[in-house]
PDB file of C-alpha atoms and ligand atoms in Angstrom:
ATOM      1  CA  UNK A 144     -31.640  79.693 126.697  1.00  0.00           C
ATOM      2  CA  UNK A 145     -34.696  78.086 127.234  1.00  0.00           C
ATOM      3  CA  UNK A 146     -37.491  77.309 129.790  1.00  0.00           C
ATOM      4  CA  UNK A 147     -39.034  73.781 129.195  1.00  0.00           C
ATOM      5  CA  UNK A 148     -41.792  72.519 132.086  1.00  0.00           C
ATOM      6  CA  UNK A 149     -42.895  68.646 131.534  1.00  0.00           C
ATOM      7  CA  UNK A 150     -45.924  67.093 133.888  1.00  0.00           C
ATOM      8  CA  UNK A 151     -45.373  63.581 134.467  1.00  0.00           C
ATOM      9  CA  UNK A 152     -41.872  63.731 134.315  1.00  0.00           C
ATOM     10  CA  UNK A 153     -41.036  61.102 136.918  1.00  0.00           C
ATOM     11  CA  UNK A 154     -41.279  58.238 134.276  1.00  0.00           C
ATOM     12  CA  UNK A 155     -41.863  57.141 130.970  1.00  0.00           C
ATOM     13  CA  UNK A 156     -42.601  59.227 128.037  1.00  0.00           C
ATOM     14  CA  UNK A 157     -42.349  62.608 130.292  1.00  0.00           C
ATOM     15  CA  UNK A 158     -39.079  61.190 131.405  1.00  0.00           C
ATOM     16  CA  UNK A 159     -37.905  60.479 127.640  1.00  0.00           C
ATOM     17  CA  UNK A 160     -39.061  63.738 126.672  1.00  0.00           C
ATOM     18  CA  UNK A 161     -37.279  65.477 129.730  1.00  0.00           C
ATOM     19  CA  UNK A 162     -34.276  63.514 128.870  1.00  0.00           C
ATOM     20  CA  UNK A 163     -34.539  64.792 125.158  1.00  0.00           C
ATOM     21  CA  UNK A 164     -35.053  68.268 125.610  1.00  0.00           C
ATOM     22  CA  UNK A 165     -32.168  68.830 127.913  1.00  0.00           C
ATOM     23  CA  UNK A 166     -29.633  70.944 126.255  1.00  0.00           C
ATOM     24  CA  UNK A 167     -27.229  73.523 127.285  1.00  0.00           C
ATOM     25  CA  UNK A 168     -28.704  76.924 128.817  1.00  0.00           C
ATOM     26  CA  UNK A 169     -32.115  74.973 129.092  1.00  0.00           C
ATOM     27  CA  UNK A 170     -33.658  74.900 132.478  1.00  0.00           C
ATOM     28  CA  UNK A 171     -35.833  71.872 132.954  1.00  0.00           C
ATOM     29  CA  UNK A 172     -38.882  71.963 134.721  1.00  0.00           C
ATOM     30  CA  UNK A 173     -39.810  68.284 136.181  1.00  0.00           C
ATOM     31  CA  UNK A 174     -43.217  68.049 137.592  1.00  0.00           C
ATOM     32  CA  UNK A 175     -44.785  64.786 139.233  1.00  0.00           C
ATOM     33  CA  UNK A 176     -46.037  63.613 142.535  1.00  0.00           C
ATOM     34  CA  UNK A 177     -42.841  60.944 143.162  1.00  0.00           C
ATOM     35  CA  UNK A 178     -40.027  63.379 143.961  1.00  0.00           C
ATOM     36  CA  UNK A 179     -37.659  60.461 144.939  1.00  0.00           C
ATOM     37  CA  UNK A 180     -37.666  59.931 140.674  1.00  0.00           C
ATOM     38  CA  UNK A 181     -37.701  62.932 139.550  1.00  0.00           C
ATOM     39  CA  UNK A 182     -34.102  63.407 142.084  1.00  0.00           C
ATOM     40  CA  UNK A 183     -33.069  60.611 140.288  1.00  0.00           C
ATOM     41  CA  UNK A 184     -33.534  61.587 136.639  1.00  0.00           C
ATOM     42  CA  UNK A 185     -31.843  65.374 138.055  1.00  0.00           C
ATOM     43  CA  UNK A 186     -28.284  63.768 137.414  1.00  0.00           C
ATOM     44  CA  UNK A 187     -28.566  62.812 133.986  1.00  0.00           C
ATOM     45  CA  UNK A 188     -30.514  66.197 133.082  1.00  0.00           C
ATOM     46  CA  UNK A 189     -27.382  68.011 134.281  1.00  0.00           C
ATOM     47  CA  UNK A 190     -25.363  65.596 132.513  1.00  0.00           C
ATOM     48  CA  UNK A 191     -26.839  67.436 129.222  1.00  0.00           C
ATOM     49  CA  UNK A 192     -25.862  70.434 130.397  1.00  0.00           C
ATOM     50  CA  UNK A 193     -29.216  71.741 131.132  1.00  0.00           C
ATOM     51  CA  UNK A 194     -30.798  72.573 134.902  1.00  0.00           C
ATOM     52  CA  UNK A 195     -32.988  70.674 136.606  1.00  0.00           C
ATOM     53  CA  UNK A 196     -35.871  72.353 138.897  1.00  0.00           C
ATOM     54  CA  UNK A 197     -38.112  69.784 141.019  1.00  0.00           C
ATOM     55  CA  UNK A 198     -41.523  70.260 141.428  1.00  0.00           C
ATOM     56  CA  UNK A 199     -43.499  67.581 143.617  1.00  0.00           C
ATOM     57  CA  UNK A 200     -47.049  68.509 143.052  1.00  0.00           C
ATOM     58  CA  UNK A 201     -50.216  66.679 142.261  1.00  0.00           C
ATOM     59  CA  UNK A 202     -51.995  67.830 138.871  1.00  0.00           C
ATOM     60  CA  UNK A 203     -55.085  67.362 140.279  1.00  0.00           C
ATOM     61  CA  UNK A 204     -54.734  69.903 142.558  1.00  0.00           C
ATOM     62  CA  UNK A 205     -55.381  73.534 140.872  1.00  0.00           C
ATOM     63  CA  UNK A 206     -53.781  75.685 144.067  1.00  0.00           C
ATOM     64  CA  UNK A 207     -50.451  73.449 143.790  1.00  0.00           C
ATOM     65  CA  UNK A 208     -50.127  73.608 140.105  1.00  0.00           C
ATOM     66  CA  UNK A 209     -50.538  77.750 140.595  1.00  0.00           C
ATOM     67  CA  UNK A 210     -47.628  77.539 142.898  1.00  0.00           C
ATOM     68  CA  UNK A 211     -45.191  75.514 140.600  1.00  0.00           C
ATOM     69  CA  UNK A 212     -46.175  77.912 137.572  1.00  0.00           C
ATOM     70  CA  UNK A 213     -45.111  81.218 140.308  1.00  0.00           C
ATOM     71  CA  UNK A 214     -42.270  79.611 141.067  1.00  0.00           C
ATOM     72  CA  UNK A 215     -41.234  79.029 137.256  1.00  0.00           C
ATOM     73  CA  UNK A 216     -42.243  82.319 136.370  1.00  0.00           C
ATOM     74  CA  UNK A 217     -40.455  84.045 139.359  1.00  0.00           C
ATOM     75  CA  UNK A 218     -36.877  82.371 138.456  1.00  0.00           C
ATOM     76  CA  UNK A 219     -36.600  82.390 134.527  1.00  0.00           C
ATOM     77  CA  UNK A 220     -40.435  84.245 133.530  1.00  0.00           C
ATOM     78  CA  UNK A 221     -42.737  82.186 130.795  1.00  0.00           C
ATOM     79  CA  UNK A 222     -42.113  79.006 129.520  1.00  0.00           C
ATOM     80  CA  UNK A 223     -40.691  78.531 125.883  1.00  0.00           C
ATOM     81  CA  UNK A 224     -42.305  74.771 125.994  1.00  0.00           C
ATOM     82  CA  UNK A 225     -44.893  73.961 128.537  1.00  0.00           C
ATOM     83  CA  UNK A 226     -46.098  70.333 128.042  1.00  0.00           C
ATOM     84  CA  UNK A 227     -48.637  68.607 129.929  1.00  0.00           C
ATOM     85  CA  UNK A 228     -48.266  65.300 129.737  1.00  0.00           C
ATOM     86  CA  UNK A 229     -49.410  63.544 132.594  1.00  0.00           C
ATOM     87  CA  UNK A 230     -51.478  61.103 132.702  1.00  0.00           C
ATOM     88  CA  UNK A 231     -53.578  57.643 134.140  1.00  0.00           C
ATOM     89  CA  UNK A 232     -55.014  54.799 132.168  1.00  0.00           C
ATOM     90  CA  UNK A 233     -56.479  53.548 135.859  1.00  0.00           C
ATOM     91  CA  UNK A 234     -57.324  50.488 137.136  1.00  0.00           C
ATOM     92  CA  UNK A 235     -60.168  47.949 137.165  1.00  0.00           C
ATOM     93  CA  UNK A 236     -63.531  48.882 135.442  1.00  0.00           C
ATOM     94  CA  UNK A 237     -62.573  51.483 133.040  1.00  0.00           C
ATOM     95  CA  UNK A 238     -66.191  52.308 132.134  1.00  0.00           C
ATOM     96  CA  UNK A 239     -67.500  53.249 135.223  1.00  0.00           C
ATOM     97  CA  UNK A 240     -68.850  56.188 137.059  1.00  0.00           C
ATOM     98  CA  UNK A 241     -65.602  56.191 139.534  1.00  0.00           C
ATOM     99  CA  UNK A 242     -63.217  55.378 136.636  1.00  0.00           C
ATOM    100  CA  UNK A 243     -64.495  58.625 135.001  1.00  0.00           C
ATOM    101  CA  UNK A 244     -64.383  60.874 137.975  1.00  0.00           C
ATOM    102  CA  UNK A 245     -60.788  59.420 138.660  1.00  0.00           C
ATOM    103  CA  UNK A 246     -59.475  59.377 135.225  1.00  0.00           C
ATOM    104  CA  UNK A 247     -60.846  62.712 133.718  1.00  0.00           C
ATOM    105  CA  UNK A 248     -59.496  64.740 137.267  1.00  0.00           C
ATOM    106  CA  UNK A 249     -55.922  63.838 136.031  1.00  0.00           C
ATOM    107  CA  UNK A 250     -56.694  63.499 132.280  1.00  0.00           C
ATOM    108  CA  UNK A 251     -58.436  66.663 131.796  1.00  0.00           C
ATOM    109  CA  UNK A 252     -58.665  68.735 134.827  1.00  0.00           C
ATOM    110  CA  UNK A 253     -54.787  68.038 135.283  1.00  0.00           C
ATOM    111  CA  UNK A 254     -54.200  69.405 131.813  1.00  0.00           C
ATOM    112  CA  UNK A 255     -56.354  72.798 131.969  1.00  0.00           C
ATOM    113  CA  UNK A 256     -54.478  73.070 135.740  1.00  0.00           C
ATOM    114  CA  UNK A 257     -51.072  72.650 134.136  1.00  0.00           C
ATOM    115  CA  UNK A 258     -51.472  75.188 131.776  1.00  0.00           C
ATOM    116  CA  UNK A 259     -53.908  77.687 132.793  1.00  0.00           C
ATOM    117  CA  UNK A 260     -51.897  79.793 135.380  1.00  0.00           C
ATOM    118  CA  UNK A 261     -48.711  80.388 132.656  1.00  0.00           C
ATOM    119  CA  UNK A 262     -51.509  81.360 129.798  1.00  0.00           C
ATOM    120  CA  UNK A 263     -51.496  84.969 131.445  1.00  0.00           C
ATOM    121  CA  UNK A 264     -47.758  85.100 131.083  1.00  0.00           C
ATOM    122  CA  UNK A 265     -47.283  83.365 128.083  1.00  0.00           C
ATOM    123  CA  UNK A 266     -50.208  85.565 126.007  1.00  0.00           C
ATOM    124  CA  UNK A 267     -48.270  88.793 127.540  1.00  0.00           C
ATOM    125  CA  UNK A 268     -44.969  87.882 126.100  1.00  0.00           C
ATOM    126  CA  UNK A 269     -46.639  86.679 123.049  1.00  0.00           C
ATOM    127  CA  UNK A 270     -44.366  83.894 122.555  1.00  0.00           C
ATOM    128  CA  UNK A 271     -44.115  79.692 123.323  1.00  0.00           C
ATOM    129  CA  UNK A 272     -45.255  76.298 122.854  1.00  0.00           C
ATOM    130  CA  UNK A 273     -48.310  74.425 124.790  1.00  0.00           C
ATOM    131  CA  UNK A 274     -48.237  70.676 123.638  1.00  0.00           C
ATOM    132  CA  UNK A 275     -50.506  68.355 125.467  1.00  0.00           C
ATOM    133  CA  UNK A 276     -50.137  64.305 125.238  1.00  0.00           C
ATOM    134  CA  UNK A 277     -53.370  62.711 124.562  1.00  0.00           C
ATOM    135  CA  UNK A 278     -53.402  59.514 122.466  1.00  0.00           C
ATOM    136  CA  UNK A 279     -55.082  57.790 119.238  1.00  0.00           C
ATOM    137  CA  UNK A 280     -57.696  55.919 121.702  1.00  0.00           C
ATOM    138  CA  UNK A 281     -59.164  59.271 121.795  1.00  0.00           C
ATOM    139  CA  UNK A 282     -60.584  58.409 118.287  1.00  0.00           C
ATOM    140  CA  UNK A 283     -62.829  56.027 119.195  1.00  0.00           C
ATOM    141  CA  UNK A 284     -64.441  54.643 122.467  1.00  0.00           C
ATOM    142  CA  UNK A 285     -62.749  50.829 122.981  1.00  0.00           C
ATOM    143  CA  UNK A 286     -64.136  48.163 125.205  1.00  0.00           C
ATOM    144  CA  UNK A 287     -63.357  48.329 128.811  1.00  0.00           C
ATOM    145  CA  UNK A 288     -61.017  51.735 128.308  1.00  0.00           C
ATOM    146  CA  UNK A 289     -64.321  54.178 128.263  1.00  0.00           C
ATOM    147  CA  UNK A 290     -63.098  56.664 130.295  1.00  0.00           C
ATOM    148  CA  UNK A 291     -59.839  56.656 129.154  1.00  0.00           C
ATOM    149  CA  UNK A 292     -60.872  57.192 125.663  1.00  0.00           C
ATOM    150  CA  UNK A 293     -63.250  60.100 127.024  1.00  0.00           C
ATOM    151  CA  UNK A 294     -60.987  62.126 128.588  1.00  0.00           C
ATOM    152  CA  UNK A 295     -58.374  61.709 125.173  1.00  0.00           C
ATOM    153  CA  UNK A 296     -61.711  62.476 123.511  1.00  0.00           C
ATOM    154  CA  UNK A 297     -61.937  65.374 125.308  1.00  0.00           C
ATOM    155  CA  UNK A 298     -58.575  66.924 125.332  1.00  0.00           C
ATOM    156  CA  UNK A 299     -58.759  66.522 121.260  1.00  0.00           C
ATOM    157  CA  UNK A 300     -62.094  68.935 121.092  1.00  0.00           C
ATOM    158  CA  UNK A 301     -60.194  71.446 123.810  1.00  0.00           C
ATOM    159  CA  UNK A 302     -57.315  71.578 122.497  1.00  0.00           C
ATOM    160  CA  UNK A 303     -58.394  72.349 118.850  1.00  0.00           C
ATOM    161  CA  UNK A 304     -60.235  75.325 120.867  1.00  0.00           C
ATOM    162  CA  UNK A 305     -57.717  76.452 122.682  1.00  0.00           C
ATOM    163  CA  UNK A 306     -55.210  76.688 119.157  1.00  0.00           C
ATOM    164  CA  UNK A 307     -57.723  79.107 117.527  1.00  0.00           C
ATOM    165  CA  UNK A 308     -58.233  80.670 121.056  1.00  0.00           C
ATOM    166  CA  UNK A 309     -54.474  81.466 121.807  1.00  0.00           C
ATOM    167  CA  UNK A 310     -53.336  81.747 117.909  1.00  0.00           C
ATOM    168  CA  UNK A 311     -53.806  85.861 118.032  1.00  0.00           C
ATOM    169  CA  UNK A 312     -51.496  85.404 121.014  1.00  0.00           C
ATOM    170  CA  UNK A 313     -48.616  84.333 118.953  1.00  0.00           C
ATOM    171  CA  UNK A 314     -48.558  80.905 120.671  1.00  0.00           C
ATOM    172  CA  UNK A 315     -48.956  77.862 119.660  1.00  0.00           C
ATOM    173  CA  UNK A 316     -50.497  74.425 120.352  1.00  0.00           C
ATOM    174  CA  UNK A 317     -49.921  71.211 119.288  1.00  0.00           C
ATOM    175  CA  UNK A 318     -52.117  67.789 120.674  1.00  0.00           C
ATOM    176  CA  UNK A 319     -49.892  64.859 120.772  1.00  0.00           C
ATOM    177  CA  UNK A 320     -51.812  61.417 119.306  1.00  0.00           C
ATOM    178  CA  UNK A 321     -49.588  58.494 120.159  1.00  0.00           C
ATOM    179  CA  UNK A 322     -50.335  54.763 119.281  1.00  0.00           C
ATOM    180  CA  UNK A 323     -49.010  51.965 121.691  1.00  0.00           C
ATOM    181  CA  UNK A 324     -45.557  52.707 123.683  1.00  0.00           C
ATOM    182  CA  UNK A 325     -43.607  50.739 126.510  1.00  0.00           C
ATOM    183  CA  UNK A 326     -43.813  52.233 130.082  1.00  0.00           C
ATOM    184  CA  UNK A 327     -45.171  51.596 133.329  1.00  0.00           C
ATOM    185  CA  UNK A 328     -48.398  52.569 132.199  1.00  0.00           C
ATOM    186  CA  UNK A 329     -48.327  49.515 129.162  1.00  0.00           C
ATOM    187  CA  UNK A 330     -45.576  47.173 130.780  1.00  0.00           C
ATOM    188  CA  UNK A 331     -48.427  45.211 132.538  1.00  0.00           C
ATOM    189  CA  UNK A 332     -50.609  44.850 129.643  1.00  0.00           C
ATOM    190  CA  UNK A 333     -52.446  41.512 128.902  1.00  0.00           C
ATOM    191  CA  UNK A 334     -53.021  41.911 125.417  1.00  0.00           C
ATOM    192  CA  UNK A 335     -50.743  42.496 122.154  1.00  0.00           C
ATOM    193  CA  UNK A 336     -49.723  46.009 121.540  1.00  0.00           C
ATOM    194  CA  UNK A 337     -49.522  46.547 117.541  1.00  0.00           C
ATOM    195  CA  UNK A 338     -46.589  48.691 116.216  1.00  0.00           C
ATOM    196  CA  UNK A 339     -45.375  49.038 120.091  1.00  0.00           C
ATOM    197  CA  UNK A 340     -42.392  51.875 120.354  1.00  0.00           C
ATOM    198  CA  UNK A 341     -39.991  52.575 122.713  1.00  0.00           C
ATOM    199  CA  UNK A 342     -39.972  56.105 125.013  1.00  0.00           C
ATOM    200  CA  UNK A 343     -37.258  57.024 123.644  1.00  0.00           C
ATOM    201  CA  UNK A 344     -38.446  56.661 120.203  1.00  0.00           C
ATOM    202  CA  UNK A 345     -42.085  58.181 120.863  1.00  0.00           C
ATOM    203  CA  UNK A 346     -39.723  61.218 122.643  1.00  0.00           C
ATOM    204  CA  UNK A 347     -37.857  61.836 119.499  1.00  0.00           C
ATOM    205  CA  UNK A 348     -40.947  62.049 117.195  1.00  0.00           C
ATOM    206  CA  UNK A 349     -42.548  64.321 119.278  1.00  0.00           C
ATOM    207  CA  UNK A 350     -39.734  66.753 119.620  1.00  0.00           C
ATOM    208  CA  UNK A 351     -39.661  66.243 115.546  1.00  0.00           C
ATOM    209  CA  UNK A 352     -43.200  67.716 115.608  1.00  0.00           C
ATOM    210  CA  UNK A 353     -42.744  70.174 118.147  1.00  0.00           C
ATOM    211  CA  UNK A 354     -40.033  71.608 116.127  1.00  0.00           C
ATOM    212  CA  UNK A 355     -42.130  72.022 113.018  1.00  0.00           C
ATOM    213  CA  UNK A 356     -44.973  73.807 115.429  1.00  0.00           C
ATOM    214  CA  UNK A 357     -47.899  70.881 114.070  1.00  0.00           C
ATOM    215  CA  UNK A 358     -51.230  71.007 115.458  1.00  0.00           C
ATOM    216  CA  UNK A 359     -51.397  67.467 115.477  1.00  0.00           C
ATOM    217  CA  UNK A 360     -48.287  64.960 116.204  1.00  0.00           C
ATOM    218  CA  UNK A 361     -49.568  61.567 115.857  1.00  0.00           C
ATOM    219  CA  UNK A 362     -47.695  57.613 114.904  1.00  0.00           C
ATOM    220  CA  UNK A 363     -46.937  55.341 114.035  1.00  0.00           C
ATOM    221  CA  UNK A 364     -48.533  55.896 111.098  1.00  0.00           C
ATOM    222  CA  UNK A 365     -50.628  52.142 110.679  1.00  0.00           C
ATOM    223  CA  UNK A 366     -51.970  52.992 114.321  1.00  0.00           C
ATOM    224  CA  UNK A 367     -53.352  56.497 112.667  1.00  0.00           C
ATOM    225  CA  UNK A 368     -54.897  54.864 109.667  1.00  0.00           C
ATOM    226  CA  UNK A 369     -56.453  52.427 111.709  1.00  0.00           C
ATOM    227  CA  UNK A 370     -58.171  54.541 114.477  1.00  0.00           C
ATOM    228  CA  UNK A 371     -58.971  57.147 112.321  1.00  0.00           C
ATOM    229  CA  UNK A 372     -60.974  54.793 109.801  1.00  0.00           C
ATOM    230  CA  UNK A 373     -62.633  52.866 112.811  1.00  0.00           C
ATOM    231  CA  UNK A 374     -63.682  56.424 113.847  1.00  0.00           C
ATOM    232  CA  UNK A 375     -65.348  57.208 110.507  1.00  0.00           C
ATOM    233  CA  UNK A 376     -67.344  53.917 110.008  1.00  0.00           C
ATOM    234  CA  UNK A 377     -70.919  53.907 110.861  1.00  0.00           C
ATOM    235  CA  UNK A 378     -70.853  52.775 114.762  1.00  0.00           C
ATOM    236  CA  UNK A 379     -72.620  49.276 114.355  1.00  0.00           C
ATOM    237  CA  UNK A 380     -69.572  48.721 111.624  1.00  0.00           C
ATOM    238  CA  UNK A 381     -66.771  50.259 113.957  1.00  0.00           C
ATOM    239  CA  UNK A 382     -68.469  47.820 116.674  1.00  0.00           C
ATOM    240  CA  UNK A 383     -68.089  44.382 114.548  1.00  0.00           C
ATOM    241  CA  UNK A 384     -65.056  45.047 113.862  1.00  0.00           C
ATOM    242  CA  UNK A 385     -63.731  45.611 117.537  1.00  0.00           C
ATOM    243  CA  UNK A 386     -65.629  42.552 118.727  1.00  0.00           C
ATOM    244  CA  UNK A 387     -63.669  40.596 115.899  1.00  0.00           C
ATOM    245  CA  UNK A 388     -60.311  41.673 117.238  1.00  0.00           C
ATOM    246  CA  UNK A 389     -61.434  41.005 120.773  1.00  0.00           C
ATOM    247  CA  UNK A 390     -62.109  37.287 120.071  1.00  0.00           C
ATOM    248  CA  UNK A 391     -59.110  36.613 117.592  1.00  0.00           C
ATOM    249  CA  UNK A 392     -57.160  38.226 121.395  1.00  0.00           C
ATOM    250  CA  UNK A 393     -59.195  35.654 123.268  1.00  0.00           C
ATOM    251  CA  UNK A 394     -61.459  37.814 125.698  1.00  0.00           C
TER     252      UNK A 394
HETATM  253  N1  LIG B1506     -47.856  54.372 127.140  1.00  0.00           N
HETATM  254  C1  LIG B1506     -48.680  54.448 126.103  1.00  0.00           C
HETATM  255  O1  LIG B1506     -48.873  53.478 125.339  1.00  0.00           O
HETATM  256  C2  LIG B1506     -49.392  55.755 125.808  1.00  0.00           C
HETATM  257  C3  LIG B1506     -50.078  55.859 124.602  1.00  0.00           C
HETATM  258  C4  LIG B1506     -50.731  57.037 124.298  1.00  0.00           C
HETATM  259  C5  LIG B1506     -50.695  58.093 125.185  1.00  0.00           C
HETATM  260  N2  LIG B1506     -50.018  57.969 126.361  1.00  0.00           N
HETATM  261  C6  LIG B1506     -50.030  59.124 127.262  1.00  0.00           C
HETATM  262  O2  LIG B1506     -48.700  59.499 127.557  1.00  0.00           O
HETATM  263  C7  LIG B1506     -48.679  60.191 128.816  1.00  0.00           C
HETATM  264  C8  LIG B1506     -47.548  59.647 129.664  1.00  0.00           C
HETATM  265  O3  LIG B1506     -47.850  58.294 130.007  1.00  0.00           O
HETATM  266  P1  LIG B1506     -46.742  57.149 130.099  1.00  0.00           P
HETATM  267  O4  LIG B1506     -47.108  56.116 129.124  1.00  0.00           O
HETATM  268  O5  LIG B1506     -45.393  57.744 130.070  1.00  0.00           O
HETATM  269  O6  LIG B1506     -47.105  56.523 131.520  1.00  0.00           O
HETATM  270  P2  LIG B1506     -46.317  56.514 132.912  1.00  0.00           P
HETATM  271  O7  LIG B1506     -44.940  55.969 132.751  1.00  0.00           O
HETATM  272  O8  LIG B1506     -47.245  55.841 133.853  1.00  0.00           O
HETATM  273  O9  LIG B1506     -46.181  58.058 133.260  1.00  0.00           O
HETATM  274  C9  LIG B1506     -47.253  58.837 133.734  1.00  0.00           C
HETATM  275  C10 LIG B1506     -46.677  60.100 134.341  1.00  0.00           C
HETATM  276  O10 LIG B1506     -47.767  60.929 134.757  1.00  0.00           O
HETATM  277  C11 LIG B1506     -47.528  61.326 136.110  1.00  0.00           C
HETATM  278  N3  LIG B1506     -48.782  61.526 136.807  1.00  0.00           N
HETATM  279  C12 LIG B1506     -49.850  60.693 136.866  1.00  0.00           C
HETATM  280  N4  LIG B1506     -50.793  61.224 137.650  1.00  0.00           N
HETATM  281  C13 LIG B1506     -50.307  62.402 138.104  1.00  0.00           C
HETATM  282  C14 LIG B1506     -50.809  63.408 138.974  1.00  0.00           C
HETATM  283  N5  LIG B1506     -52.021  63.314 139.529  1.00  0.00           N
HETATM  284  N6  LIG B1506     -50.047  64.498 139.218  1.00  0.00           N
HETATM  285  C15 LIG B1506     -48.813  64.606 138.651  1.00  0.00           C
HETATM  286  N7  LIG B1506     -48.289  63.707 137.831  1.00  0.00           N
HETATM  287  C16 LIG B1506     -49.029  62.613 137.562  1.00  0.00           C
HETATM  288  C17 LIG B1506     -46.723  60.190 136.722  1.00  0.00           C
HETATM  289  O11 LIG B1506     -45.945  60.692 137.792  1.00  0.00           O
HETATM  290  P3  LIG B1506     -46.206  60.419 139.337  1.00  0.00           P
HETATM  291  O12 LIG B1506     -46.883  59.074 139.469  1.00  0.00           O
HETATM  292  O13 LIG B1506     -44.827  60.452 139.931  1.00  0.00           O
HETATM  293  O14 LIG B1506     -47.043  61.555 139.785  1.00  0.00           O
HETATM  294  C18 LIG B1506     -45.809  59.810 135.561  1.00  0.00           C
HETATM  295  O15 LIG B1506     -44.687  60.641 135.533  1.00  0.00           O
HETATM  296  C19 LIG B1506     -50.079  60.007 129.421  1.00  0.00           C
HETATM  297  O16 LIG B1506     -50.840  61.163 129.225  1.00  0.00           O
HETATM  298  C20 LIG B1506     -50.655  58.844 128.623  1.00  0.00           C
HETATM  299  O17 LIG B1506     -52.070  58.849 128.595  1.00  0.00           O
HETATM  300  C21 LIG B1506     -49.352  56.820 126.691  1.00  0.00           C
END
């Protein structure tokens, strides 16, 4: 028996994930703003034997996300698996002022909303599982994506606090690092996506990594290599080498 709540649920990794982690005895928590698909995926959860709860609410919004996380509490008490994965890339000029504002209130914000108003419950009953999706361009700033690299940036530092912070607590918390992967968020993308993976597939490695409890569950593997060596070399370095890739793509 197990309580599982997934932001960002309505498509995508959250839905692959949702999809995943549906077993019997589970109850699923599905959180995102489009009810209509989170309805839809309801079917197949049950399918698995599991129970679907919907929650339409907007991350953003810290008095909403307190009333999804009563309601979960009130029906089945803390979570086993909270995981906040929600998330924007946004649109147009990703390193501006309004980019940033707009970006970090879902990136960040809607994380620390997600999870703050189970923490009391969860540090109580001294048991579960806080895994937050962030991704490998939080490594290193890339051109035209400064925002979204800031707020993955940011959700690396936090959530290394937070492990340390809720450790004592018996739980446990595990960032989530993933390279390139196909979903509404990538499908429009004008430029290649190296070592590309299906939902499905990112889903299964991250449930591999839940399982073993690591602080860090990050692929493909190349992707890691590559982001975490760009991060390491001097800036003017990391630089020439990101302006070499952007003209061998053409813009
Ligand atoms: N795709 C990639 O290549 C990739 C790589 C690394 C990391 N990631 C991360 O993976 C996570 C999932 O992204 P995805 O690729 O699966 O993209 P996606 O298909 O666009 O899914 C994003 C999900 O977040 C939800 N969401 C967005 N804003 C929300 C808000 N304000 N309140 C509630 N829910 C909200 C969306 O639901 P509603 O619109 O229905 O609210 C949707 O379910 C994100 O954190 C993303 O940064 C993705």
């Amino acid at each position: 028996m197990a309580v599982i709540v997934i932001t960002g649920a309505s498509s995508g990794l959250g839905e692959a994930l949702a999809l995943r982690l549906s077993q019997p005895a589970s109850t699923m928590h599905l959180v995102a703003r489009r009810g209509e698909r989170l309805e839809a995926l309801s079917p197949r959860i049950r399918e698995r034997g599991a129970t679907p709860r919907i929650h339409m609410a907007d991350v953003r919004n810290r008095e909403a996300m307190q009333e999804v996380a009563d309601r979960v509490l009130e029906e089945g008490g803390p979570p086993d698996l909270l995981i906040a994965n929600a998330g924007i890339r946004g649109e147009g000029d990703g390193d501006s002022a309004m980019a940033l504002e707009e970006i970090l209130a879902t990136n960040v914000l809607g994380v620390a909303h997600s999870l703050a108003p189970f923490l009391p419950s969860m540090r109580q009953a001294r048991r579960g599982q806080i895994v937050v999706v962030g991704s490998l361009a939080g490594y290193r700033g890339l051109p035209g994506a400064g925002a979204y690299c800031a707020s993955k940036a940011a959700l690396m530092a936090w959530t290394d606090s937070l492990r340390l912070s809720l450790e004592p607590d018996g739980l446990t918390v595990s960032l989530v690092n993933p390279g390139f992967i196909v979903t509404e968020m990538t499908r429009k993308n004008p430029y290649p996506m190296p070592f590309v993976m299906s939902a499905d597939e990112a889903a299964e490695r991250i449930v591999r990594g839940v399982e073993r409890r690591s602080p860090r569950i990050e692929f493909p593997l190349p992707m890691v290599a590559m982001v975490r060596l760009l991060a390491l070399l001097p800036p003017r370095m990391g630089d020439w080498l990101l302006r070499q890739s952007s003209k061998e793509k053409g813009h």
